[in-house]
XYZ file of C-alpha atoms in Angstrom:
107
model
C -20.392 33.511 -50.994
C -18.514 36.559 -52.135
C -18.010 35.168 -55.603
C -18.980 32.244 -58.008
C -17.898 28.861 -56.343
C -18.388 25.180 -56.799
C -20.396 23.586 -53.977
C -19.969 19.915 -53.728
C -22.771 17.688 -52.122
C -21.272 14.879 -50.145
C -23.666 11.948 -49.178
C -22.878 11.790 -45.416
C -24.766 13.561 -42.636
C -25.564 13.498 -39.041
C -27.442 10.191 -39.404
C -23.726 8.805 -40.099
C -22.123 10.597 -37.093
C -20.948 14.081 -38.679
C -22.136 16.661 -36.087
C -24.886 18.934 -37.392
C -23.113 22.200 -36.466
C -19.661 21.348 -37.917
C -20.180 23.495 -40.895
C -21.000 26.400 -38.696
C -17.718 26.248 -36.605
C -15.123 25.892 -39.396
C -15.314 22.086 -40.079
C -13.454 20.998 -43.313
C -13.233 17.719 -45.352
C -10.340 16.828 -47.929
C -11.200 16.679 -51.692
C -8.467 16.785 -54.185
C -5.764 16.939 -51.661
C -7.091 20.109 -50.098
C -8.796 21.157 -47.255
C -12.436 22.342 -48.140
C -14.679 24.203 -45.864
C -18.070 22.532 -44.833
C -20.792 25.281 -45.546
C -24.158 25.551 -43.668
C -25.686 22.955 -41.331
C -24.998 19.248 -42.008
C -28.156 17.620 -42.799
C -29.323 14.121 -42.047
C -27.816 12.380 -45.135
C -25.502 15.092 -46.808
C -23.277 18.101 -46.412
C -22.167 20.864 -48.633
C -18.499 21.717 -49.346
C -16.904 24.882 -50.730
C -14.661 23.841 -53.433
C -13.987 27.578 -54.698
C -13.235 27.540 -58.387
C -11.634 24.296 -58.374
C -13.047 21.530 -60.530
C -14.375 18.482 -58.706
C -16.417 15.493 -60.000
C -18.893 13.131 -58.959
C -17.035 10.132 -57.479
C -14.039 12.160 -56.116
C -12.883 10.893 -52.957
C -13.769 12.773 -49.885
C -11.909 12.293 -46.573
C -13.383 13.365 -43.221
C -10.784 12.144 -41.005
C -7.521 11.012 -42.355
C -4.838 12.093 -44.951
C -5.262 12.808 -48.713
C -2.167 14.202 -50.605
C -0.101 16.258 -48.184
C -3.121 17.380 -45.994
C -4.458 15.744 -43.092
C -7.459 16.052 -40.787
C -7.319 14.525 -37.335
C -10.235 13.433 -35.053
C -8.454 16.039 -32.551
C -8.876 18.748 -35.098
C -12.543 18.056 -35.694
C -13.003 17.713 -32.062
C -11.427 21.176 -31.264
C -13.963 23.036 -33.528
C -16.764 21.583 -31.507
C -15.270 21.816 -28.002
C -15.333 18.042 -27.436
C -12.993 15.160 -27.299
C -11.591 12.997 -30.310
C -13.102 9.831 -28.895
C -16.641 11.346 -29.055
C -16.135 12.120 -32.768
C -14.656 8.537 -33.467
C -17.356 6.967 -31.635
C -20.080 8.656 -33.068
C -19.257 7.494 -36.619
C -21.888 5.158 -37.879
C -21.845 1.805 -39.405
C -22.527 3.223 -43.038
C -19.429 4.934 -43.170
C -16.677 3.073 -44.952
C -13.281 2.503 -42.945
C -10.077 2.307 -44.499
C -7.130 1.156 -42.255
C -3.455 1.680 -43.354
C -1.400 -1.450 -43.153
C 1.364 -1.410 -40.763
C 5.143 -2.098 -41.768
C 4.676 -5.700 -41.296
C 1.194 -5.798 -42.326
């Protein structure tokens, strides 16, 4: 880091389907409605996120694929960083990861 920064530890890793090298190729997550860069190599059960000088707290929601505030990260975007297809990303997400499905108009 070129200056002081807050680094958040997120309890998800390659055992959950997050590719190990995602942090080395520009991968991001959403925290506080902003895209935050994953730093370093994703470990088995955690990854680190550069939150700059923004305040984050334990328990803040982290979105890997989806929308938070006005920002969105798609499976296609994640796949693009890794030179693969979105289906490989989505199919790799393990059973420990909670899924939230938006309700449809009639839902």
